[in-house]
Short mmCIF file of C-alpha atoms and ligand atoms in Angstrom, two decimals:
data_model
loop_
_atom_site.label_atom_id
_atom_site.label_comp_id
_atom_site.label_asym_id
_atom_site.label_seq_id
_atom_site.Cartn_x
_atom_site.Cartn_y
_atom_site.Cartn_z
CA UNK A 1 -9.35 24.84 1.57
CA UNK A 2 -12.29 24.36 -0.54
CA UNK A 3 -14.00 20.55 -0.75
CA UNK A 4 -12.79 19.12 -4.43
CA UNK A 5 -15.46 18.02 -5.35
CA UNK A 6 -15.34 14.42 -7.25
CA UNK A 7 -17.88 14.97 -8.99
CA UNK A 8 -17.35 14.08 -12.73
CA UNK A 9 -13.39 14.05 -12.13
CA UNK A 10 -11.70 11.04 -13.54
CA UNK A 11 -9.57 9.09 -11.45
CA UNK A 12 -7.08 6.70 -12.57
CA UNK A 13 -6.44 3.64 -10.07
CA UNK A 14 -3.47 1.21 -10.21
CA UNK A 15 -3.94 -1.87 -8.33
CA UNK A 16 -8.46 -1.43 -8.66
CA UNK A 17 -8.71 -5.20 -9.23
CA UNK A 18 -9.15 -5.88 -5.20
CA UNK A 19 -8.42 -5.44 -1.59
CA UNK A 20 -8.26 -1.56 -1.02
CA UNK A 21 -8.15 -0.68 -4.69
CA UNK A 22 -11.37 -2.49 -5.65
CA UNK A 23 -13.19 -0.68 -2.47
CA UNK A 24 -11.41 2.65 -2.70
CA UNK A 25 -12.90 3.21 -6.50
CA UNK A 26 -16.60 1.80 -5.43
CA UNK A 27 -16.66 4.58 -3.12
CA UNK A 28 -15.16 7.38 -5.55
CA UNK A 29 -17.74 6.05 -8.07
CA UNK A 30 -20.21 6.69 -5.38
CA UNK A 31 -19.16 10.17 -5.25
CA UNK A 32 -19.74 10.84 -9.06
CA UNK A 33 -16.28 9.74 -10.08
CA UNK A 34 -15.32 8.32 -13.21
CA UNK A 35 -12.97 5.60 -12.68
CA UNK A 36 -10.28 3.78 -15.05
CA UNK A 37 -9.64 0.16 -13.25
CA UNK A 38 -5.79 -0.71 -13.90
CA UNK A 39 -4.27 -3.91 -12.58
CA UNK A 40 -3.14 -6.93 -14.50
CA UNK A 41 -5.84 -9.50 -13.67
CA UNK A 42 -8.16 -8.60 -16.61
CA UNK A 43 -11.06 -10.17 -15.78
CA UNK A 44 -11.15 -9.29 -12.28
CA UNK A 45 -11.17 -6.07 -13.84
CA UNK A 46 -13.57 -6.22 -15.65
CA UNK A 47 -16.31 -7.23 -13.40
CA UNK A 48 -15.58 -4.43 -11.68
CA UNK A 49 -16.18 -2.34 -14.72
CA UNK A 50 -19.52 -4.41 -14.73
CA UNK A 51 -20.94 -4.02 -11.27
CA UNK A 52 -20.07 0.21 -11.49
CA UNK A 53 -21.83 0.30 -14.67
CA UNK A 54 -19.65 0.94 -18.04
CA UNK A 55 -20.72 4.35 -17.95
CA UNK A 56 -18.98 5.67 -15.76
CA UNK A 57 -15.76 3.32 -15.30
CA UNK A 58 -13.21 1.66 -17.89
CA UNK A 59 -11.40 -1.39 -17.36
CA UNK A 60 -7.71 -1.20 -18.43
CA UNK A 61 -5.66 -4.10 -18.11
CA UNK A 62 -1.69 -2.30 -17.45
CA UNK A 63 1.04 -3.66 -15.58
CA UNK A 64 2.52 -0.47 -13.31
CA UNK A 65 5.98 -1.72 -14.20
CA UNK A 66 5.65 -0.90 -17.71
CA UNK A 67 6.59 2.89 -18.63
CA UNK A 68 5.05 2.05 -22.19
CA UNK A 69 1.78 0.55 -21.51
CA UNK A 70 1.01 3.30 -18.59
CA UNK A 71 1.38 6.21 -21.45
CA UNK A 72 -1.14 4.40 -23.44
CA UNK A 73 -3.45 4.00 -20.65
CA UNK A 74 -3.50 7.70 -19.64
CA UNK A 75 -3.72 8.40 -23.55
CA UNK A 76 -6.73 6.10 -23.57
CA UNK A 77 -8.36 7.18 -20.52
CA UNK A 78 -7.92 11.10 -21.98
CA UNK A 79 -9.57 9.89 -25.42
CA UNK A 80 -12.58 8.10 -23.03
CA UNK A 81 -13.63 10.87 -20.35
CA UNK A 82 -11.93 13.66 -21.88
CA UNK A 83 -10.07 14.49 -18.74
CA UNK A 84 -7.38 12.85 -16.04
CA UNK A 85 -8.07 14.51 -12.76
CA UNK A 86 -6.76 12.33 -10.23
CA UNK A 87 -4.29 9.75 -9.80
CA UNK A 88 -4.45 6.87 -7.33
CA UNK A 89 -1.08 4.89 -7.45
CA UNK A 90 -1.98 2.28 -5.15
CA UNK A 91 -0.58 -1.09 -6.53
CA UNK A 92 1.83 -2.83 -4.91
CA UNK A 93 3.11 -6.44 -4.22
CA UNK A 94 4.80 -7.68 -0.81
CA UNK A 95 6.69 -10.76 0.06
CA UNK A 96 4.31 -13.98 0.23
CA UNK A 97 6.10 -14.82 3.18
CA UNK A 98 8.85 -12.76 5.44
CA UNK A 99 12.13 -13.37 4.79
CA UNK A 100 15.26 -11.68 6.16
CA UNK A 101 17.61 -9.51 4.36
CA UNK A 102 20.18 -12.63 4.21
CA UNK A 103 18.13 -14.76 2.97
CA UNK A 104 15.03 -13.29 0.54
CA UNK A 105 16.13 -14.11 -2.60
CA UNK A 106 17.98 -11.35 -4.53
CA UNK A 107 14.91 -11.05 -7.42
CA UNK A 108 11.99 -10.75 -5.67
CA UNK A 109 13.79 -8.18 -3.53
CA UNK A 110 14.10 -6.29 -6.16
CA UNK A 111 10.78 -6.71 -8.09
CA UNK A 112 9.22 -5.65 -4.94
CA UNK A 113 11.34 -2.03 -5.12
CA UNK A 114 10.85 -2.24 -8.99
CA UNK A 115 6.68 -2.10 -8.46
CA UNK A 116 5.97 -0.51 -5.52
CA UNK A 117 8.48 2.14 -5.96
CA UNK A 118 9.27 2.51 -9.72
CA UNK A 119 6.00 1.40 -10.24
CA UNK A 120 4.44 4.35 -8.09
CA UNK A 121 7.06 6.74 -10.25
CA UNK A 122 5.82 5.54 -13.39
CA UNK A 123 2.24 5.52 -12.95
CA UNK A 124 2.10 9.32 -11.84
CA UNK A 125 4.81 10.66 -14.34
CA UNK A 126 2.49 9.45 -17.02
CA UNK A 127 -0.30 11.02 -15.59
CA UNK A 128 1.19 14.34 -14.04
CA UNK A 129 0.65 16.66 -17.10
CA UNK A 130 -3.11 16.07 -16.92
CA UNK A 131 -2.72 16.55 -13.21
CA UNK A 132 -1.14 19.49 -13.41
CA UNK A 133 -3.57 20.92 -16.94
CA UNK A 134 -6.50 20.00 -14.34
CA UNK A 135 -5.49 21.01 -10.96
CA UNK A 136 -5.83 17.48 -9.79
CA UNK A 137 -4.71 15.30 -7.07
CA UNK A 138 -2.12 12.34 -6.42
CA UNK A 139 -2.80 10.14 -3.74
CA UNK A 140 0.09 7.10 -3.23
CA UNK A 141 -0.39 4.07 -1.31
CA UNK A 142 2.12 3.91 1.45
CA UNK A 143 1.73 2.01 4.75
CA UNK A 144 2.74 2.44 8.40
CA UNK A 145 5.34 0.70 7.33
CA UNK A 146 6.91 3.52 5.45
CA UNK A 147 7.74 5.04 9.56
CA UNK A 148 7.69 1.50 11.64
CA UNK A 149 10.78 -1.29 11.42
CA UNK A 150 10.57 -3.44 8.73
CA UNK A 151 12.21 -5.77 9.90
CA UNK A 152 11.34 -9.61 7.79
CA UNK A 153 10.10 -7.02 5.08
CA UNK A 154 12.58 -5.19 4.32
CA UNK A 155 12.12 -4.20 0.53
CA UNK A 156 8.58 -3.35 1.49
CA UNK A 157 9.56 -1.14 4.41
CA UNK A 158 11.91 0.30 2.07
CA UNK A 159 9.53 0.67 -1.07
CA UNK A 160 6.51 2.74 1.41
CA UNK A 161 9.21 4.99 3.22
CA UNK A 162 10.87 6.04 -0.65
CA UNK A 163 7.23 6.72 -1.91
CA UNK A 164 6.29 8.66 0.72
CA UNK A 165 9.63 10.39 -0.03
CA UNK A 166 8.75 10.94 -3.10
CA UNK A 167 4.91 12.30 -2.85
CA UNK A 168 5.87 14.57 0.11
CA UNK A 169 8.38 16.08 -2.71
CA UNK A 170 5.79 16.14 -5.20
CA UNK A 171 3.20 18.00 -3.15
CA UNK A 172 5.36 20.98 -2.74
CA UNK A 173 6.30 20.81 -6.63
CA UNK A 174 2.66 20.86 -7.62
CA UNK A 175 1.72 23.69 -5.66
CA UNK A 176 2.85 26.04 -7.82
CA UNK A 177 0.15 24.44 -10.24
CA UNK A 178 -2.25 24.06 -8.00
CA UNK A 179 -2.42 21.03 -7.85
CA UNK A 180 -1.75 18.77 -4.41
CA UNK A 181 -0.38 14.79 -3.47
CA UNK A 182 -1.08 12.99 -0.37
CA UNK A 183 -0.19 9.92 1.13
CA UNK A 184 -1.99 6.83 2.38
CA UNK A 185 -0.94 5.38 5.72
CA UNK A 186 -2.82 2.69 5.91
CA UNK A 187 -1.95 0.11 9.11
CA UNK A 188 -3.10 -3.55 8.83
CA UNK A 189 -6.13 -4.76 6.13
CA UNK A 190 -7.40 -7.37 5.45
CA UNK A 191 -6.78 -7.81 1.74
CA UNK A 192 -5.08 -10.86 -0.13
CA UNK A 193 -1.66 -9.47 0.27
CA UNK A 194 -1.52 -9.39 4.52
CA UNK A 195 -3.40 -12.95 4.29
CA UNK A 196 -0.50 -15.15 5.51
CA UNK A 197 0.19 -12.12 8.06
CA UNK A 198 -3.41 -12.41 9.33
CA UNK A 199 -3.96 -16.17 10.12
CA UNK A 200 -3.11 -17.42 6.71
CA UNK A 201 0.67 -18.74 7.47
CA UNK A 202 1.19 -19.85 11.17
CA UNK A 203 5.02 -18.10 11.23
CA UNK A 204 4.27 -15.04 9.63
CA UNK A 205 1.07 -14.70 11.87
CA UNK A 206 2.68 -14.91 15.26
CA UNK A 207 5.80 -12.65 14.36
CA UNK A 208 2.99 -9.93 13.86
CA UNK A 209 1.41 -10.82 17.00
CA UNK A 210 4.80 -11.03 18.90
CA UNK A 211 6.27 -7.61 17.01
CA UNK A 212 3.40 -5.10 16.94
CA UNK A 213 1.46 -4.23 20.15
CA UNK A 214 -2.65 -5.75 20.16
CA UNK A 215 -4.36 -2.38 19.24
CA UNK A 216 -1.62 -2.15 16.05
CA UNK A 217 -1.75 -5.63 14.99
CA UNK A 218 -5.40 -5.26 14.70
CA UNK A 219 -6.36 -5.21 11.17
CA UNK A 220 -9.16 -3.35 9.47
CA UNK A 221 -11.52 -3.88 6.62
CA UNK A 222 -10.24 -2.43 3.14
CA UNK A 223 -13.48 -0.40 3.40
CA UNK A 224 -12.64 1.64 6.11
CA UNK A 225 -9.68 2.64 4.10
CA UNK A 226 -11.14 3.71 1.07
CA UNK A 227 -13.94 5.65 2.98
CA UNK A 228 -10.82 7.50 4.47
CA UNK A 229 -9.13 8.07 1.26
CA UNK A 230 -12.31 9.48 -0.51
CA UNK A 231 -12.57 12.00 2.57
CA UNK A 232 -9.06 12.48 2.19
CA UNK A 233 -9.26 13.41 -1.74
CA UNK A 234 -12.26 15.88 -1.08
CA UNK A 235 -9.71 17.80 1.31
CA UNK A 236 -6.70 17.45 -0.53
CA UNK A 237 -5.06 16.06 2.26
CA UNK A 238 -0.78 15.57 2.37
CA UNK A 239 -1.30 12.56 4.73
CA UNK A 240 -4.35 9.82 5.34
CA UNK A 241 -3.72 7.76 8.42
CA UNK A 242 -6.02 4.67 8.76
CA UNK A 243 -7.20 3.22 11.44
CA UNK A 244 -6.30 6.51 13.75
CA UNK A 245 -4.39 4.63 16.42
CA UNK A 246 -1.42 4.72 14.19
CA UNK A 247 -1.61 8.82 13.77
CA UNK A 248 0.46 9.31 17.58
CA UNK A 249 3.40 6.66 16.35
CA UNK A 250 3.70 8.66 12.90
CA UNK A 251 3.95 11.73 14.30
CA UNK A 252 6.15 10.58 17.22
CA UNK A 253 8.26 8.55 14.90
CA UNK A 254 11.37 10.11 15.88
CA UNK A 255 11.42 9.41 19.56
CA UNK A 256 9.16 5.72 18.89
CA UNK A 257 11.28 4.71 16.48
CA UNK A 258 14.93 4.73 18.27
CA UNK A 259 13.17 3.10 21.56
CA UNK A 260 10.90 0.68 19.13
CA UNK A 261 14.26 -0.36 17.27
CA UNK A 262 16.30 -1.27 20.57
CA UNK A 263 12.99 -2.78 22.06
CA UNK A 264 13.11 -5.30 18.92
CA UNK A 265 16.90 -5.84 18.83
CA UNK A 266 16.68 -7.41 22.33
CA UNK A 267 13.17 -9.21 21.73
CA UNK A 268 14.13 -12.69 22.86
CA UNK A 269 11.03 -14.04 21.38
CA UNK A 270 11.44 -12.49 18.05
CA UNK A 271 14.67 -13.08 18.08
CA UNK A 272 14.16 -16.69 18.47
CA UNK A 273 11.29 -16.50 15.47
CA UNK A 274 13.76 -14.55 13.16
CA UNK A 275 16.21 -17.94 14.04
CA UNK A 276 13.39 -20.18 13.00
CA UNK A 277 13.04 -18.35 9.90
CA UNK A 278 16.37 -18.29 8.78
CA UNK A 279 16.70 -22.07 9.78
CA UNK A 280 13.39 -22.42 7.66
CA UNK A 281 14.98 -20.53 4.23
CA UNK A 282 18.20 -22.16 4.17
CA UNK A 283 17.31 -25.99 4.80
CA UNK A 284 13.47 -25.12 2.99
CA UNK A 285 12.30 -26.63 5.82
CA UNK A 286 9.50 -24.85 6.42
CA UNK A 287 7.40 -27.34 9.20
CA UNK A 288 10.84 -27.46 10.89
CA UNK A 289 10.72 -24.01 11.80
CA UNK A 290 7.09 -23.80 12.34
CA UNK A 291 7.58 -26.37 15.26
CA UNK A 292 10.07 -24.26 16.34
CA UNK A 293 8.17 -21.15 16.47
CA UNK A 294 5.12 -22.30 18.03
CA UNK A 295 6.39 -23.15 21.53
CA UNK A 296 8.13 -20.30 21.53
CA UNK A 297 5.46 -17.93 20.70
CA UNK A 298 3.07 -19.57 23.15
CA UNK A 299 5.43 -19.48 25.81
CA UNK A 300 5.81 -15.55 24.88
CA UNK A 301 2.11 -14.79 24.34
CA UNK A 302 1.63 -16.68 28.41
CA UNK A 303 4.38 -14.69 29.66
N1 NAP B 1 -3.22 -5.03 3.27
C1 NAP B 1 -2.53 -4.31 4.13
O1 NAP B 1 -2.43 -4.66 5.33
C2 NAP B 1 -1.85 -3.04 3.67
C3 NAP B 1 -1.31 -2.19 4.65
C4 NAP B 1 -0.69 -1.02 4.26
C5 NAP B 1 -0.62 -0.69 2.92
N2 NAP B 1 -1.14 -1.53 1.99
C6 NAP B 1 -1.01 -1.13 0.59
O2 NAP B 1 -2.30 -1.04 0.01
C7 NAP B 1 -2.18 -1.18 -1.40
C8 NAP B 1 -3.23 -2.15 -1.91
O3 NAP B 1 -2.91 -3.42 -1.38
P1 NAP B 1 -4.03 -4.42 -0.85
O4 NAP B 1 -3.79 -4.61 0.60
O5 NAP B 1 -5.36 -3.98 -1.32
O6 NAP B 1 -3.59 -5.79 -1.51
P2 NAP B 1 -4.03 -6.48 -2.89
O7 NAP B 1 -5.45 -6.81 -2.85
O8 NAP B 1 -3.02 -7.55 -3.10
O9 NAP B 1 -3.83 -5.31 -3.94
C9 NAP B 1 -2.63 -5.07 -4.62
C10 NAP B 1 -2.98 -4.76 -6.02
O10 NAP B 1 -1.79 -4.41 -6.75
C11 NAP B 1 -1.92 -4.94 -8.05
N3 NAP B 1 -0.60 -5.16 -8.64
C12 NAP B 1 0.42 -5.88 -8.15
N4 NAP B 1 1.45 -5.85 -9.00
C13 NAP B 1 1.07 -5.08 -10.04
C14 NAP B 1 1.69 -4.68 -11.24
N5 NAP B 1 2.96 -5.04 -11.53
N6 NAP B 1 1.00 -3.90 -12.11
C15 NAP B 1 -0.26 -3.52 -11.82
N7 NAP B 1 -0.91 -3.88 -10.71
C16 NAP B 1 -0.25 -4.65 -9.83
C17 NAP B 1 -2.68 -6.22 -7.89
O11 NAP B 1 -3.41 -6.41 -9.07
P3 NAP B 1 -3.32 -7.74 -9.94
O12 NAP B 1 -3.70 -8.85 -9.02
O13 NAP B 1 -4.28 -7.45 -11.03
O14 NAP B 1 -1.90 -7.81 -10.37
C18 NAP B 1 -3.61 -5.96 -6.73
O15 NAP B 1 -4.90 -5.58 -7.18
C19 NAP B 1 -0.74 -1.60 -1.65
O16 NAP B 1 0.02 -0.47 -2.02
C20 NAP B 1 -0.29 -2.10 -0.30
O17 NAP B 1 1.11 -2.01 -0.16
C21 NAP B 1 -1.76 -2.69 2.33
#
């Protein structure tokens, strides 16, 4: 297939106020793009706008859950660069902290699904008759997490495995009108949503260290995703795995998975760390169950 160019295409961005959204659209803009910023933290926003020169971006202040305000946006962006070529639905929220399926409380469950699924749905509905007038593209943020156990993030696990669901459907729908849709894998980043995951929480930062192996747990700078997504637009590509370590466990998923699943089922350690946790959401004793954790992760991580 021919490079699509990005040259002068207009991409619209959910999520563009930071982490991989923020870094993802300084590299399209690098490549000629025009960008629309969406996200809800205006002014965050709008310095982006700022650095990339009003020229060539727009900052559009749109929360991805509402149907409404995304119509207006894509009207808006239309009326601005005369043209929507490609969509990036990339916002999302996770869990500040894991929880387990007993105990997360009943809302946030469900807000998560509501943004980073019916979000996702919303976003590119309102966009997809541009996409399909210009031949464009539709790139969704998943995660590794849409394949791996998501176990302590359940709605999240759930929300990444129904998008990619639902963009693997869409790519064969657009072909007939030439357009494409892809999906971004990415595995750990470090962003302000896998803080507590990455040293920011003491809990949530050993059950990643005792659940995925050290090469997976690894995490990678928001960066090295977007220069992977750009490359990934320019081919049109159905799926964008970053870092490549994870590529062999996606496309093994259905003999990893069963093994992975029983592996973590019998995990003493984690077992014991899922105990803590639940000990730690009913009483809201949260030190309680980091004292608990700790020698028991240590005595794992020596073992
Ligand atoms: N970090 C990782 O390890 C990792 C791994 C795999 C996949 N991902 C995925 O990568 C994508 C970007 O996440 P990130 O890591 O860059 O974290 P991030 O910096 O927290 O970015 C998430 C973005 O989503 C926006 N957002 C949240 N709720 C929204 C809503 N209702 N309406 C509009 N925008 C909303 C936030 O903007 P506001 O602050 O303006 O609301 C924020 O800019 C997400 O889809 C995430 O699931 C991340």
């Amino acid at each position: 297939m021919a490079k699509y160019s990005l040259s002068n295409k207009t991409v619209f961005i959910t999520g563009a106020a930071g982490g991989i959204g923020a870094a993802s659209a300084r590299a399209l803009h690098a490549r000629g793009a025009n960008l629309v910023l969406t996200g809800r933290n205006a002014s965050s926003l709008d310095d982006l706008a700022r650095e990339l020169g009003e020229k060539r971006s727009l900052s559009l202040p749109v929360d991805v859950t509402d149907r409404a305000a995304l119509q207006n946006a894509v009207a808006h962006t239309v009326d601005r660069f005369g043209t929507l070529d490609i969509v990036f639905a990339n916002a999302a929220i996770g869990p500040d902290l894991p929880a387990t399926i007993a105990t997360i409380d009943p809302e946030l469950f469900e807000r998560i699904i509501e943004v980073n699924l019916l979000g996702v749905w919303r976003t590119v509905r309102a966009a997809l008759p541009q996409i399909i007038a210009n031949r464009g593209h539709v790139l969704v943020t998943s995660s590794t997490y849409a394949y791996i156990n998501g176990a302590v993030n359940a709605p999240y696990a759930a929300s990444k495995a129904a998008i990619e669901q639902f963009a693997r459907a869409l790519r064969i729908e657009l072909a007939m009108h030439g357009a494409t849709a892809g999906v971004l894998y990415p595995g750990w980043v470090r962003t302000q949503m896998s803080r507590p995951a990455l040293g920011g929480h003491e809990l949530t930062t050993r059950m990643r260290e005792v659940a995925f192996p050290s090469p997976l747990a690894t995490a990678i700078s928001p960066q090295v995703v977007a220069r992977r997504a750009v490359q990934g637009i320019e081919r049109r590509a159905p799926r964008i795995t970053v870092p490549r370590r994870w590529q062999p466990v996606g496309i093994l998923r259905g003999i990893v998975n069963p093994l992975s699943d029983r592996l973590l089922s019998r995990h003493a350690k984690l077992q014991l760390l899922l105990l803590a946790l639940e000990d730690a959401a009913r009483t809201g004793a949260t030190r309680h169950a980091q004292t608990i954790a700790k020698p028991v992760a240590s005595k794992t991580v020596s073992s």
